[in-house]
Coordinates of C-alpha atoms in Angstrom, one line a residue:
Chain G
M169 CA 123.6 36.5 142.2
K170 CA 120.1 37.9 142.5
R171 CA 119.0 41.2 141.0
L172 CA 117.2 43.4 143.5
S173 CA 116.3 46.4 141.3
K174 CA 117.1 48.0 138.0
N175 CA 116.6 51.7 137.2
R176 CA 117.3 53.6 134.1
I177 CA 119.4 56.7 134.6
F178 CA 121.3 58.9 132.2
G179 CA 120.8 56.4 129.4
G180 CA 122.3 53.5 131.3
W181 CA 121.2 51.2 134.1
H182 CA 121.6 51.4 137.8
E183 CA 121.2 47.9 139.3
R184 CA 121.5 46.3 142.8
Y185 CA 122.4 42.7 143.4
S186 CA 122.8 40.4 146.4
H187 CA 125.0 37.4 146.5
Q188 CA 126.5 34.9 149.0
S189 CA 130.1 36.1 149.7
T190 CA 132.8 33.6 150.3
S191 CA 134.9 36.3 151.9
T192 CA 132.4 37.4 154.5
Q193 CA 130.3 34.3 154.7
T194 CA 127.2 36.5 154.5
E195 CA 124.9 37.8 151.8
M196 CA 126.4 41.0 150.4
V197 CA 124.6 43.7 148.4
F198 CA 126.3 45.9 145.8
A199 CA 125.2 48.4 143.2
I200 CA 126.5 48.7 139.6
Y201 CA 125.9 51.5 137.1
L202 CA 126.3 50.3 133.5
P203 CA 126.7 53.2 131.2
P204 CA 125.0 53.5 127.8
Q205 CA 128.1 52.4 125.9
I206 CA 127.6 48.8 126.9
G207 CA 124.4 48.8 124.8
E208 CA 126.6 49.4 121.8
G209 CA 128.5 46.1 122.6
Q210 CA 131.4 47.9 124.3
K211 CA 133.3 46.6 127.3
V212 CA 134.0 49.4 129.8
P213 CA 136.5 49.8 132.7
V214 CA 135.2 49.8 136.3
L215 CA 135.5 52.5 138.9
Y216 CA 134.9 51.2 142.5
F217 CA 133.5 53.6 145.1
L218 CA 134.0 52.8 148.8
S219 CA 131.5 54.6 151.1
G220 CA 132.0 56.0 154.6
L221 CA 130.7 55.1 158.1
T222 CA 127.0 54.2 158.4
C223 CA 126.5 54.0 154.6
T224 CA 125.2 51.3 152.4
D225 CA 125.5 51.2 148.6
E226 CA 122.6 53.5 148.4
N227 CA 124.0 56.8 149.7
F228 CA 126.5 57.3 146.9
S229 CA 124.1 55.8 144.3
T230 CA 121.3 58.3 145.1
K231 CA 123.2 61.4 146.3
A232 CA 126.5 61.8 144.4
G233 CA 125.2 62.4 140.9
A234 CA 128.0 60.2 139.6
Q235 CA 126.1 58.2 137.0
Q236 CA 125.9 61.3 134.8
Y237 CA 129.7 61.3 134.4
A238 CA 130.1 57.6 134.2
A239 CA 127.7 57.8 131.2
K240 CA 129.6 60.8 129.7
Y241 CA 133.0 59.1 130.0
G242 CA 132.0 55.5 129.5
L243 CA 132.9 53.6 132.7
A244 CA 130.9 51.4 135.0
L245 CA 130.6 52.3 138.7
V246 CA 130.5 49.6 141.4
I247 CA 129.4 50.5 144.9
P248 CA 129.7 47.9 147.5
D249 CA 128.3 47.9 151.1
T250 CA 130.6 49.0 154.0
S251 CA 130.5 45.8 156.0
P252 CA 128.9 42.4 156.3
R253 CA 125.4 42.6 157.8
G254 CA 122.8 40.3 159.4
K255 CA 121.6 39.0 162.7
E256 CA 124.5 36.5 162.8
V257 CA 127.1 39.2 162.3
A258 CA 128.8 40.8 165.2
D259 CA 127.8 44.4 165.8
D260 CA 128.3 47.3 168.2
E261 CA 125.9 50.1 169.2
A262 CA 128.3 52.8 168.1
Y263 CA 128.1 54.1 164.5
D264 CA 131.8 53.7 164.0
L265 CA 132.2 50.0 164.8
G266 CA 130.6 46.9 163.5
Q267 CA 127.9 46.8 160.8
G268 CA 128.3 49.8 158.5
A269 CA 131.9 50.3 159.7
G270 CA 134.0 47.5 158.2
F271 CA 137.0 49.7 157.5
Y272 CA 137.9 47.6 154.5
L273 CA 140.2 45.2 156.4
N274 CA 140.4 41.5 157.4
A275 CA 139.7 41.3 161.1
S276 CA 141.8 39.0 163.2
Q277 CA 140.0 39.3 166.6
A278 CA 136.9 37.7 168.0
P279 CA 134.0 38.3 167.5
W280 CA 134.9 40.2 164.3
A281 CA 137.2 37.8 162.5
E282 CA 134.4 35.4 161.4
H283 CA 132.7 37.8 159.0
Y284 CA 134.6 41.1 158.8
R285 CA 136.8 40.4 155.7
M286 CA 136.0 43.4 153.6
Y287 CA 139.6 43.7 152.3
D288 CA 139.4 40.3 150.6
Y289 CA 135.9 41.0 149.4
I290 CA 136.8 44.4 147.8
V291 CA 140.2 43.4 146.4
D292 CA 139.6 39.9 145.1
E293 CA 136.1 38.5 145.3
L294 CA 134.0 41.4 144.1
P295 CA 136.1 42.2 141.0
K296 CA 136.1 38.6 140.0
L297 CA 132.3 38.5 140.3
I298 CA 131.9 41.8 138.4
E299 CA 134.3 40.8 135.6
A300 CA 132.6 37.4 135.2
H301 CA 129.0 38.7 135.0
F302 CA 129.1 42.2 133.3
P303 CA 130.5 43.6 130.1
V304 CA 133.5 45.2 131.7
T305 CA 137.3 45.0 131.2
E306 CA 139.8 44.2 133.8
E307 CA 140.9 47.8 134.1
R308 CA 140.0 49.2 137.5
S309 CA 140.3 52.4 139.4
I310 CA 139.0 53.0 143.0
F311 CA 137.8 56.0 145.0
G312 CA 136.0 56.5 148.3
H313 CA 134.8 58.9 151.0
S314 CA 136.0 59.2 154.6
M315 CA 136.4 55.6 155.9
G316 CA 136.0 54.6 152.2
G317 CA 138.7 57.1 151.3
H318 CA 140.9 55.2 153.7
G319 CA 139.8 51.9 152.0
A320 CA 140.5 53.2 148.5
L321 CA 144.0 54.5 149.4
Q322 CA 145.3 51.6 151.4
I323 CA 143.9 49.1 148.8
A324 CA 145.5 51.0 145.9
L325 CA 148.8 51.4 147.7
K326 CA 149.0 47.6 148.4
N327 CA 147.9 46.7 144.9
P328 CA 149.5 49.1 142.5
N329 CA 149.1 46.7 139.5
R330 CA 145.4 46.2 140.1
Y331 CA 144.3 49.9 139.9
A332 CA 145.0 52.5 137.3
S333 CA 144.3 55.4 139.8
V334 CA 143.0 56.2 143.2
S335 CA 141.1 59.2 144.6
A336 CA 139.4 60.1 147.8
F337 CA 137.0 62.6 149.4
A338 CA 137.9 63.5 152.9
P339 CA 139.8 60.3 153.6
I340 CA 141.2 58.9 156.9
V341 CA 144.8 58.7 155.8
N342 CA 146.4 57.8 159.1
P343 CA 143.9 55.6 161.0
I344 CA 146.6 54.4 163.4
D345 CA 146.9 58.0 164.8
V346 CA 143.3 59.2 164.8
P347 CA 140.3 58.3 167.1
W348 CA 138.1 56.5 164.5
G349 CA 141.0 54.4 163.3
K350 CA 142.4 53.6 166.8
K351 CA 139.0 52.4 168.0
A352 CA 138.3 50.3 165.0
F353 CA 141.8 48.8 164.7
T354 CA 142.0 47.9 168.4
A355 CA 138.7 46.0 168.0
Y356 CA 139.3 44.4 164.6
L357 CA 143.1 43.9 164.7
G358 CA 143.9 43.7 168.5
E359 CA 146.2 45.7 170.7
D360 CA 149.4 44.8 168.9
K361 CA 150.0 47.9 166.7
T362 CA 152.4 46.1 164.3
A363 CA 149.3 44.6 162.6
W364 CA 147.8 48.1 162.1
A365 CA 150.4 49.5 159.7
A366 CA 149.2 47.2 156.9
Y367 CA 146.1 49.2 156.8
D368 CA 147.5 52.7 157.3
S369 CA 147.9 54.7 154.1
V370 CA 150.6 57.0 155.4
Q371 CA 152.7 54.0 156.6
L372 CA 152.0 52.2 153.4
L373 CA 153.1 55.2 151.3
G374 CA 156.3 55.2 153.2
H375 CA 157.2 51.7 152.0
A376 CA 155.6 51.9 148.5
Q377 CA 157.8 51.3 145.5
N378 CA 155.1 51.9 142.9
V379 CA 152.2 54.3 143.5
C380 CA 149.4 54.9 141.0
P381 CA 148.2 58.5 140.5
V382 CA 146.5 60.0 143.6
L383 CA 143.8 62.8 143.9
I384 CA 142.4 63.9 147.3
D385 CA 139.7 66.5 148.0
Q386 CA 139.1 67.8 151.5
G387 CA 136.5 70.4 152.6
L388 CA 137.8 73.0 155.0
S389 CA 134.4 73.3 156.8
D390 CA 134.3 69.5 157.4
S391 CA 133.5 69.0 161.1
F392 CA 135.9 65.9 161.2
Y393 CA 138.8 68.0 159.9
P394 CA 141.5 68.0 161.1
E395 CA 140.9 65.7 164.1
Q396 CA 140.1 62.6 162.1
L397 CA 141.1 63.7 158.6
Q398 CA 144.7 64.8 158.1
P399 CA 145.4 64.7 154.4
E400 CA 148.3 67.0 154.7
I401 CA 150.2 64.3 156.5
F402 CA 149.7 62.0 153.4
E403 CA 150.8 64.9 151.1
E404 CA 153.9 65.5 153.2
K405 CA 155.0 61.9 153.1
A406 CA 154.4 61.8 149.3
E407 CA 156.5 65.0 148.9
K408 CA 159.3 63.5 150.9
K409 CA 159.3 60.5 148.6
G410 CA 159.1 62.6 145.5
I411 CA 155.7 61.1 144.6
P412 CA 153.4 63.8 143.0
I413 CA 149.9 63.7 144.4
C414 CA 147.1 66.3 144.0
L415 CA 145.4 67.5 147.3
N416 CA 142.7 70.1 146.9
L417 CA 141.5 72.0 150.1
R418 CA 138.0 73.3 149.4
E419 CA 136.9 76.4 151.3
G420 CA 133.4 76.2 152.8
Y421 CA 132.7 72.5 151.9
D422 CA 131.8 70.0 154.6
H423 CA 131.7 66.2 155.0
S424 CA 128.3 65.6 153.3
Y425 CA 127.4 64.3 149.9
Y426 CA 126.8 67.9 148.8
F427 CA 130.6 68.2 148.9
I428 CA 131.0 64.9 147.0
A429 CA 128.5 65.9 144.4
S430 CA 130.3 69.2 143.8
F431 CA 133.6 67.5 142.9
V432 CA 132.6 64.0 141.6
E433 CA 133.0 65.1 138.0
Q434 CA 136.6 66.1 138.6
H435 CA 137.3 62.7 140.2
I436 CA 135.7 60.8 137.4
V437 CA 137.6 62.8 134.8
F438 CA 140.8 62.0 136.7
H439 CA 140.1 58.3 136.7
A440 CA 138.8 58.4 133.0
K441 CA 142.2 59.8 132.0
Y442 CA 144.2 56.9 133.7
L443 CA 141.7 54.3 132.4
G444 CA 142.5 55.5 128.9
L445 CA 139.1 57.0 128.2
L446 CA 140.3 60.5 127.5
Chain E
M115 CA 112.6 82.2 160.4
K116 CA 115.3 79.9 161.8
R117 CA 118.1 78.4 159.8
L118 CA 118.4 74.6 160.4
S119 CA 121.5 73.9 158.2
K120 CA 123.8 75.4 155.5
N121 CA 125.9 73.3 153.1
R122 CA 128.2 74.5 150.4
I123 CA 127.4 72.8 147.0
F124 CA 128.6 73.7 143.5
G125 CA 129.9 77.1 144.7
G126 CA 126.6 78.2 146.2
W127 CA 124.7 77.4 149.4
H128 CA 122.0 74.9 150.2
E129 CA 120.1 76.0 153.3
R130 CA 117.1 74.8 155.3
Y131 CA 114.8 77.0 157.3
S132 CA 111.8 76.6 159.5
H133 CA 109.2 79.3 160.1
Q134 CA 105.7 79.7 161.6
S135 CA 103.3 79.6 158.7
T136 CA 100.2 81.8 158.7
S137 CA 98.6 79.7 156.0
T138 CA 98.9 76.3 157.7
Q139 CA 99.2 77.5 161.3
T140 CA 102.1 75.1 161.8
E141 CA 105.9 75.3 161.6
M142 CA 106.9 74.7 158.0
V143 CA 110.3 73.7 156.7
F144 CA 111.7 74.6 153.3
A145 CA 115.1 74.4 151.5
I146 CA 116.6 77.1 149.3
Y147 CA 119.6 76.8 147.0
L148 CA 121.4 80.1 146.5
P149 CA 123.7 80.0 143.5
P150 CA 127.2 81.5 143.4
Q151 CA 125.9 84.5 141.4
I152 CA 124.4 86.0 144.6
G153 CA 127.9 86.4 146.1
E154 CA 128.6 88.8 143.3
G155 CA 125.7 91.0 144.4
Q156 CA 123.3 89.7 141.8
K157 CA 119.6 89.1 142.4
V158 CA 118.4 85.9 140.8
P159 CA 115.0 84.5 139.8
V160 CA 113.5 81.6 141.7
L161 CA 112.5 78.2 140.5
Y162 CA 110.1 76.4 142.9
F163 CA 110.1 72.6 143.1
L164 CA 107.0 70.8 144.5
S165 CA 107.7 67.2 145.6
G166 CA 105.6 64.1 145.4
L167 CA 103.8 61.8 147.9
T168 CA 105.8 60.9 151.0
C169 CA 108.5 63.5 150.3
T170 CA 109.9 66.3 152.4
D171 CA 112.2 69.1 151.1
E172 CA 115.1 66.6 151.4
N173 CA 114.4 64.1 148.6
F174 CA 114.8 66.6 145.7
S175 CA 117.6 68.4 147.5
T176 CA 119.8 65.4 148.0
K177 CA 118.8 63.2 145.0
A178 CA 118.0 65.3 141.9
G179 CA 121.4 66.9 141.3
A180 CA 119.6 70.2 140.5
Q181 CA 121.9 72.5 142.3
Q182 CA 124.6 72.0 139.7
Y183 CA 122.3 73.6 137.0
A184 CA 120.9 76.2 139.2
A185 CA 124.6 77.3 139.7
K186 CA 125.3 77.1 136.0
Y187 CA 122.3 79.1 134.9
G188 CA 122.1 81.5 137.9
L189 CA 118.8 80.8 139.6
A190 CA 117.7 80.0 143.1
L191 CA 115.8 76.8 143.9
V192 CA 113.1 76.7 146.6
I193 CA 111.9 73.3 147.8
P194 CA 109.0 73.4 150.2
D195 CA 107.6 70.5 152.2
T196 CA 104.6 68.5 150.9
S197 CA 102.1 69.2 153.7
P198 CA 101.8 70.7 157.2
R199 CA 103.2 68.4 159.8
G200 CA 103.1 67.9 163.6
K201 CA 101.2 66.0 166.3
E202 CA 98.4 68.5 166.2
V203 CA 97.9 68.1 162.4
A204 CA 95.3 65.6 161.1
D205 CA 96.9 62.5 159.5
D206 CA 96.1 59.2 158.0
E207 CA 97.9 55.9 158.0
A208 CA 98.0 55.7 154.2
Y209 CA 101.0 57.2 152.4
D210 CA 98.7 59.1 150.0
L211 CA 96.6 61.1 152.4
G212 CA 97.4 63.4 155.3
Q213 CA 101.0 64.4 156.2
G214 CA 103.3 64.1 153.2
A215 CA 100.3 64.2 150.9
G216 CA 98.9 67.8 151.0
F217 CA 98.1 67.9 147.2
Y218 CA 98.8 71.7 147.1
L219 CA 95.2 72.7 147.8
N220 CA 93.2 74.5 150.5
A221 CA 91.1 71.8 152.2
S222 CA 87.5 72.6 153.1
Q223 CA 86.5 69.5 155.1
A224 CA 87.1 68.5 158.7
P225 CA 89.5 67.4 160.0
W226 CA 91.8 68.7 157.2
A227 CA 90.6 72.3 156.8
E228 CA 92.4 73.7 159.8
H229 CA 96.0 73.1 158.6
Y230 CA 95.9 71.8 155.0
R231 CA 96.3 75.1 153.1
M232 CA 99.2 74.3 151.0
Y233 CA 97.8 76.2 148.0
D234 CA 97.9 79.5 149.8
Y235 CA 101.3 78.7 151.3
I236 CA 102.9 77.9 148.0
V237 CA 101.3 80.6 145.9
D238 CA 101.3 83.6 148.3
E239 CA 103.0 83.1 151.7
L240 CA 106.2 81.4 150.7
P241 CA 107.1 83.7 147.7
K242 CA 106.5 86.7 149.9
L243 CA 108.9 85.3 152.6
I244 CA 111.5 84.3 150.0
E245 CA 111.4 87.6 148.3
A246 CA 111.7 89.5 151.5
H247 CA 114.6 87.6 153.0
F248 CA 116.9 86.5 150.1
P249 CA 118.6 88.3 147.2
V250 CA 116.0 87.2 144.6
T251 CA 113.9 88.9 142.0
E252 CA 110.1 88.6 141.8
E253 CA 110.5 86.4 138.7
R254 CA 109.3 82.9 139.4
S255 CA 108.9 79.5 137.6
I256 CA 107.6 76.3 139.1
F257 CA 108.0 72.6 138.6
G258 CA 107.3 69.4 140.4
H259 CA 107.1 65.6 140.5
S260 CA 104.0 63.4 140.5
M261 CA 101.7 65.0 143.2
G262 CA 104.0 68.0 142.9
G263 CA 103.7 68.0 139.1
H264 CA 99.9 68.3 139.7
G265 CA 100.7 71.1 142.2
A266 CA 103.0 73.0 139.7
L267 CA 100.6 72.7 136.8
Q268 CA 97.3 73.7 138.6
I269 CA 99.1 76.6 140.3
A270 CA 100.7 77.9 137.1
L271 CA 97.4 77.5 135.2
K272 CA 95.5 79.6 137.8
N273 CA 98.3 82.2 138.1
P274 CA 99.7 82.8 134.7
N275 CA 101.1 86.2 135.6
R276 CA 103.0 84.9 138.6
Y277 CA 105.1 82.2 136.8
A278 CA 107.2 82.5 133.7
S279 CA 107.1 78.8 132.9
V280 CA 105.9 75.5 134.4
S281 CA 107.2 71.9 134.0
A282 CA 106.6 68.5 135.6
F283 CA 108.0 65.0 135.9
A284 CA 105.3 62.4 135.8
P285 CA 102.5 64.7 136.9
I286 CA 99.0 63.8 138.0
V287 CA 97.2 65.9 135.4
N288 CA 93.6 64.8 136.0
P289 CA 93.3 64.1 139.7
I290 CA 89.4 64.1 139.5
D291 CA 89.6 61.0 137.3
V292 CA 92.4 58.9 138.9
P293 CA 92.6 56.9 142.2
W294 CA 95.1 59.1 144.0
G295 CA 93.2 62.3 143.2
K296 CA 89.7 60.9 143.9
K297 CA 90.7 59.7 147.3
A298 CA 92.5 62.9 148.3
F299 CA 89.9 65.3 146.9
T300 CA 87.0 63.4 148.5
A301 CA 88.8 63.7 151.9
Y302 CA 90.0 67.3 151.5
L303 CA 87.3 68.9 149.4
G304 CA 84.2 66.7 150.1
E305 CA 81.9 64.6 147.9
D306 CA 80.7 67.6 145.8
K307 CA 82.8 67.3 142.7
T308 CA 82.2 70.9 141.5
A309 CA 84.9 72.0 144.0
W310 CA 87.4 69.5 142.6
A311 CA 87.7 71.2 139.1
A312 CA 89.5 74.1 140.6
Y313 CA 92.5 71.8 141.3
D314 CA 92.4 69.7 138.1
S315 CA 94.9 70.7 135.5
V316 CA 93.0 69.2 132.6
Q317 CA 89.9 71.1 133.6
L318 CA 91.8 74.3 134.3
L319 CA 93.5 74.1 130.9
G320 CA 90.1 73.9 129.3
H321 CA 89.1 77.3 130.7
A322 CA 92.5 79.0 130.6
Q323 CA 92.9 82.2 128.6
N324 CA 96.6 82.6 129.1
V325 CA 99.0 79.7 129.6
C326 CA 102.7 80.0 130.3
P327 CA 105.1 77.6 128.5
V328 CA 104.7 73.9 129.6
L329 CA 107.1 71.0 129.6
I330 CA 106.3 67.5 130.8
D331 CA 108.4 64.4 131.0
Q332 CA 106.9 60.9 131.6
G333 CA 108.8 57.7 132.0
L334 CA 107.3 54.8 130.1
S335 CA 108.4 52.2 132.7
D336 CA 106.8 54.2 135.5
S337 CA 104.7 51.8 137.5
F338 CA 102.0 54.5 138.1
Y339 CA 101.7 55.1 134.3
P340 CA 99.1 55.1 132.9
E341 CA 96.7 54.4 135.8
Q342 CA 97.5 57.5 137.9
L343 CA 99.5 59.5 135.4
Q344 CA 97.9 60.4 132.1
P345 CA 99.9 63.2 130.5
E346 CA 98.5 62.4 127.1
I347 CA 95.1 63.7 128.2
F348 CA 96.6 67.1 129.1
E349 CA 98.5 67.1 125.8
E350 CA 95.3 66.4 123.9
K351 CA 93.4 69.2 125.6
A352 CA 96.2 71.6 124.9
E353 CA 96.2 70.6 121.2
K354 CA 92.5 71.1 120.9
K355 CA 93.0 74.7 122.3
G356 CA 96.0 75.3 120.0
I357 CA 98.3 75.7 123.0
P358 CA 101.8 74.3 122.3
I359 CA 103.1 72.1 125.1
C360 CA 106.1 69.8 125.1
L361 CA 105.5 66.2 126.3
N362 CA 108.5 63.8 126.3
L363 CA 107.8 60.1 126.8
R364 CA 111.0 58.5 128.0
E365 CA 111.6 54.8 127.2
G366 CA 112.8 52.7 130.2
Y367 CA 112.5 55.4 132.8
D368 CA 110.5 54.9 136.0
H369 CA 109.0 57.1 138.8
S370 CA 112.2 57.5 140.8
Y371 CA 114.6 60.3 141.3
Y372 CA 117.0 58.5 138.9
F373 CA 114.5 59.6 136.3
I374 CA 114.3 63.1 137.6
A375 CA 118.1 63.4 137.8
S376 CA 118.4 62.3 134.1
F377 CA 116.3 65.2 132.8
V378 CA 116.5 67.9 135.5
E379 CA 119.1 69.8 133.4
Q380 CA 116.7 70.0 130.5
H381 CA 113.9 71.3 132.8
I382 CA 116.2 73.9 134.3
V383 CA 117.4 75.1 130.9
F384 CA 113.7 75.3 129.9
H385 CA 112.9 77.6 132.9
A386 CA 116.2 79.5 132.5
K387 CA 115.1 80.5 129.0
Y388 CA 111.7 81.9 130.1
L389 CA 113.3 83.6 133.2
G390 CA 115.5 85.5 130.8
L391 CA 118.8 83.8 131.8
L392 CA 119.7 82.4 128.4

C-alpha cells in the first residue's frame, strides 16, 4: 500500500492510497478520512461511500463536505474508485460502461470478467485492508450516489450482517428495468437476465429476510429522474414487505454534488446513530 | 447577462452567469450564491471571494463548502473568475502569469494592458452589476485565497468605505518582495517599482488611515509558506501602526481547499458580524 497524499481537514487527515488488488488484478486507489478522534487513541467505525458514473475517489472527497461531519461524529470515511483502471483494462467510449462505470458487480462476460470484480473488492478485499491498516473497528455502514447508490443498496441487502445501515443519494434501485442498468448488465453479465437479479436492489429487497435501516434522498429536479432513478419502486416494495425505509423527495435539487452536500450531514447522522455514535 | 446554470444547494441557489465586461473588454463569468432568505423577500449583503492562481469561479464554488454558512447567516456569495480569458486575450504558458493569473490589478504594459483590468472589474463593475440585478444591499465584504488573498487585502485597504471587513486564506501580502509577485508585477506593471506599491498590501497598510477589520489564516504545512506567503510581515506592520488584526497560524494545514473548507465557517462568521448579521 502506497500513500499518494495526505491533507489535514477539519482536524483529521484525508489520505489517498494505491495498492495492488487481488480482486481486480489492477492497482486500485482509494481515499480515507481519519477523524481527529483517532489521534486520541480511539478506534472509529467506517462509513464507505460509493461514487457514481465517471467519478473517482476525488469527486466526493473534494465536493461533498462530508469530512466535517465525519469529524463531528467520529467516524472514518472510505471512498473507493468506481472501477478498475489502466491500459490493460477493458474500456468503452461511453461514459456509462467500462472504466469509471464498474457498477459494483463481478462481471462474467468477456472482455470484462478479467478485471471488473468491484463487488468482491468493495465487500471483502477493501474492508480487510482498511481494518488491518487503520485504527478502525469492524463496524461498517455504506452509502453512495447514483450508480454508487445502487452499489450501496444491493451490497447492504446481500450482506445485512456486515453493515449497520445503508443510505443513498439518487440511487439506481432497479437496474434491470432502466437504460443505464440494462446496458451495463448486458455487457458485464450477459443476455441471460437470471444473473441480473442478484444485483437489482428491488429484486433483492423482495427476497430479503433481514434488512438494515435504509435512507434515500432524491432530488425532484434531477434530470435522470424518473427515467433512470425510480426510488418510489423501492419504497413500494419495502412497504409491501412491512420494512420501514425513509425516502425524502427534495424539491428543486438536481443530480449534482450540490445536492449531496446539502444533505450529507443528515446521512452521516443517520449512519452515526446505527453505528452507535449518537 | 446570460445565466449558464442554476443549482439548488442548502435551500438557496448557486448560479453562474456570463456577461460582456466593459473593464476587460471580454466575456466574463461569475458565480453567485443566493441564500434562502431572498425567497422571503429579504435583501442580503454580499461577500466577494477572490480565487487563487489557476482557478476559475468553480473551485471555490464546488470545494469550499461555503454555501452552507452563507445560507445559515444570510449573505450572498459572489465568486468571479481570476482573469480575462479567450483566444484574443494575451497569455503565457506558465501557471502564474496570464489567463488564470490576473492578480486583481490594472495592467499598464503590452500585451497585457488591453484586457487585464481585474482591479476595475472587481471594485467597480461587478458590484454595480450585482447590485442592479440581484436582491442584495450595497453592504459588501471581501475575502480570498493566495493570489486572491492579495486581491482582497489590497482592494479593501484602498477602499475602506466600500467593504465592511476583509479576510484571507494564505494571502500573498507583499507581492513586491516574493517570486510570484515580482514576476507578475514586472510583466503587468513594468520594471519601474514605484507603480508596484499601489498593489502591495504591506505597503498600502503602511499608508492607510482607515482599515476595516482583517482576519488571516495561514497553514503551517503550506508548501508556499514562507517563500511566497509571509503573513507575519503584514501582522508586524499592523502592530507597529496599532491596528489590530487577527492572524491564525494553523498547524498541519496546507494550501489546498481542504484547508479553506476547514476554516471557511470562521471567516463567514467574521464577515457576518461586520455586515450586521450577528
